[in-house]
Amino acid sequence: MNHFAYRERLQIMKNNHFAGMLAGFIGGLLGAYVLGNFDGRALMPPASAATPQQDVVSAGRVRLVDAGGKVRAELAISKDGGPALFFFDSAGRNRLVLGLYSPAESEFPFVVLNDTQQHAAGIFRLFGGHETPVVVLKNQGRDRSIYGLNASSTEPFLTNYAGDGKRLDVFGKF
């Protein structure tokens, strides 16, 4: 093959490559436009008049199970009457709870992190008449450190508890 024919074929290949890239780019833009403006409801068959639309599900408990059938999360009313979302690890242990305390505790919101023994290890909640935030850090079910805003004065405090249970107010009053 002579040099001229080689250069001519190379130019054709470059043009074809550029045309392919341009077509792909335009196709991608067109596809993005179509998907962005696509109304999937147009392809769904219309609901018959005999089946009314249900937009409310009522249940006392809703469970989320994994592929093996283990409960991994549960939305339920706790024993004391507060609603909560409970999360379970693969061993079935309750590890995280998001919810509201019972009406007896003013239905304050809370987040509880549980250790592998299912003891509360950390609690974040509102407390008292001013609904002040409080973080409680625990070990083996015992309070070790409490940080938050005082329920009466709303002043910050930090209180620690030694291994023997002795209380130390680092600053402010709990």
Coordinates of C-alpha atoms in Angstrom, one line a residue:
M1 CA 0.0 0.0 0.0
N2 CA 1.4 3.4 -0.9
H3 CA 1.7 6.3 1.4
F4 CA -1.1 8.2 -0.3
A5 CA -3.6 5.3 0.0
Y6 CA -2.6 4.8 3.6
R7 CA -3.3 8.5 4.5
E8 CA -6.6 8.4 2.7
R9 CA -7.8 5.3 4.6
L10 CA -6.6 6.9 7.9
Q11 CA -8.6 10.0 7.1
I12 CA -11.8 7.9 6.4
M13 CA -11.3 6.1 9.7
K14 CA -10.9 9.4 11.6
N15 CA -14.1 10.7 10.0
N16 CA -16.0 7.5 10.8
H17 CA -14.8 7.5 14.3
F18 CA -15.8 11.2 14.8
A19 CA -19.2 10.5 13.2
G20 CA -19.7 7.6 15.6
M21 CA -18.8 9.7 18.6
L22 CA -21.1 12.5 17.5
A23 CA -24.0 10.1 16.9
G24 CA -23.5 8.6 20.4
F25 CA -23.4 12.0 22.0
I26 CA -26.6 13.1 20.2
G27 CA -28.2 9.8 21.1
G28 CA -27.3 10.2 24.7
L29 CA -28.7 13.7 24.9
L30 CA -31.9 12.5 23.2
G31 CA -32.2 9.5 25.6
A32 CA -31.7 11.7 28.6
Y33 CA -34.4 14.1 27.4
V34 CA -36.9 11.3 26.7
L35 CA -36.3 9.6 30.1
G36 CA -36.4 13.0 31.9
N37 CA -39.8 13.8 30.4
F38 CA -41.3 10.3 30.3
D39 CA -44.5 9.7 32.1
G40 CA -44.6 6.0 33.0
R41 CA -48.3 6.3 34.0
A42 CA -49.2 6.5 30.3
L43 CA -48.1 2.9 29.8
M44 CA -50.0 1.6 32.9
P45 CA -53.4 0.2 32.3
P46 CA -56.2 2.3 33.8
A47 CA -57.5 1.2 37.2
S48 CA -60.9 -0.3 37.0
A49 CA -63.8 1.4 38.8
A50 CA -64.3 -1.8 40.8
T51 CA -60.9 -1.4 42.7
P52 CA -60.8 1.9 44.6
Q53 CA -57.4 3.5 45.1
Q54 CA -55.9 2.7 48.5
D55 CA -53.6 5.5 49.8
V56 CA -53.6 4.5 53.5
V57 CA -52.2 1.3 55.0
S58 CA -53.3 0.7 58.6
A59 CA -51.4 -1.8 60.7
G60 CA -50.3 -2.2 64.3
R61 CA -46.9 -3.3 63.1
V62 CA -44.9 -3.2 59.9
R63 CA -41.8 -5.4 59.5
L64 CA -39.0 -5.2 57.0
V65 CA -37.4 -8.6 56.4
D66 CA -34.2 -9.5 54.6
A67 CA -33.8 -12.1 51.8
G68 CA -33.4 -14.8 54.5
G69 CA -36.6 -13.8 56.2
K70 CA -35.0 -12.2 59.3
V71 CA -36.7 -9.1 60.7
R72 CA -34.3 -6.2 60.1
A73 CA -36.6 -3.2 61.0
E74 CA -40.0 -2.8 62.5
L75 CA -42.3 0.1 62.8
A76 CA -44.5 -0.4 65.9
I77 CA -46.0 1.0 69.0
S78 CA -43.8 0.2 72.0
K79 CA -45.1 -1.4 75.2
D80 CA -45.4 2.0 76.8
G81 CA -47.5 3.5 73.9
G82 CA -45.0 5.5 72.0
P83 CA -44.4 4.9 68.2
A84 CA -40.9 3.8 67.2
L85 CA -38.8 2.5 64.4
F86 CA -36.7 -0.4 65.6
F87 CA -33.6 -1.6 63.7
F88 CA -32.1 -5.1 64.2
D89 CA -28.7 -6.5 63.3
S90 CA -28.3 -9.8 61.4
A91 CA -28.3 -11.7 64.7
G92 CA -31.7 -10.3 65.6
R93 CA -30.5 -7.8 68.2
N94 CA -32.2 -4.4 68.6
R95 CA -29.4 -2.0 67.8
L96 CA -31.2 1.3 67.0
V97 CA -34.5 2.9 67.9
L98 CA -36.0 6.1 66.6
G99 CA -39.2 7.2 68.2
L100 CA -41.4 9.1 70.7
Y101 CA -41.6 8.4 74.4
S102 CA -44.9 7.5 75.9
P103 CA -47.6 10.1 76.6
A104 CA -46.5 9.8 80.3
E105 CA -43.1 11.2 79.2
S106 CA -44.6 14.1 77.1
E107 CA -44.0 12.1 73.9
F108 CA -40.5 13.6 73.5
P109 CA -38.5 12.3 70.5
F110 CA -35.5 10.1 71.0
V111 CA -32.7 8.2 69.3
V112 CA -31.2 5.2 71.2
L113 CA -28.1 3.3 70.1
N114 CA -27.9 -0.2 71.7
D115 CA -24.8 -2.3 72.2
T116 CA -24.6 -6.0 71.3
Q117 CA -26.1 -6.9 74.7
Q118 CA -29.1 -4.7 73.7
H119 CA -28.3 -2.2 76.5
A120 CA -28.6 1.5 75.6
A121 CA -25.1 2.8 74.9
G122 CA -26.2 6.3 73.7
I123 CA -29.4 8.2 74.0
F124 CA -30.3 11.6 72.3
R125 CA -33.6 13.0 73.5
L126 CA -35.5 16.1 74.5
F127 CA -36.2 16.6 78.2
G128 CA -38.2 18.8 80.6
G129 CA -40.5 21.8 80.3
H130 CA -38.3 23.7 77.8
E131 CA -37.8 20.5 75.7
T132 CA -34.0 20.8 76.1
P133 CA -31.7 18.4 74.2
V134 CA -29.8 15.8 76.2
V135 CA -27.2 13.2 75.2
V136 CA -26.7 10.3 77.6
L137 CA -23.7 8.0 77.1
K138 CA -23.9 4.7 78.9
N139 CA -21.7 1.6 79.5
Q140 CA -23.3 -1.8 80.4
G141 CA -26.6 0.0 81.1
R142 CA -25.1 2.6 83.5
D143 CA -25.0 6.3 82.9
R144 CA -21.4 7.4 82.4
S145 CA -21.7 10.9 80.8
I146 CA -24.6 13.2 80.4
Y147 CA -24.4 16.4 78.3
G148 CA -27.1 18.8 77.4
L149 CA -29.0 21.9 78.3
N150 CA -30.5 22.1 81.8
A151 CA -34.3 21.5 81.7
S152 CA -35.0 24.6 83.9
S153 CA -32.4 27.2 83.0
T154 CA -31.4 25.9 79.5
E155 CA -27.8 26.4 80.5
P156 CA -25.3 23.8 79.2
F157 CA -24.0 21.1 81.5
L158 CA -21.7 18.1 81.5
T159 CA -22.0 15.5 84.2
N160 CA -19.7 12.4 84.3
Y161 CA -20.0 9.3 86.5
A162 CA -17.0 7.3 87.6
G163 CA -16.9 3.5 87.5
D164 CA -17.9 3.5 91.1
G165 CA -20.9 5.7 90.4
K166 CA -19.4 8.9 91.9
R167 CA -20.9 11.9 90.1
L168 CA -18.7 14.8 88.8
D169 CA -20.3 17.9 87.4
V170 CA -17.7 19.1 84.9
F171 CA -19.6 22.3 84.2
G172 CA -23.2 23.5 84.7
K173 CA -25.8 21.6 86.6
F174 CA -27.8 18.5 85.4

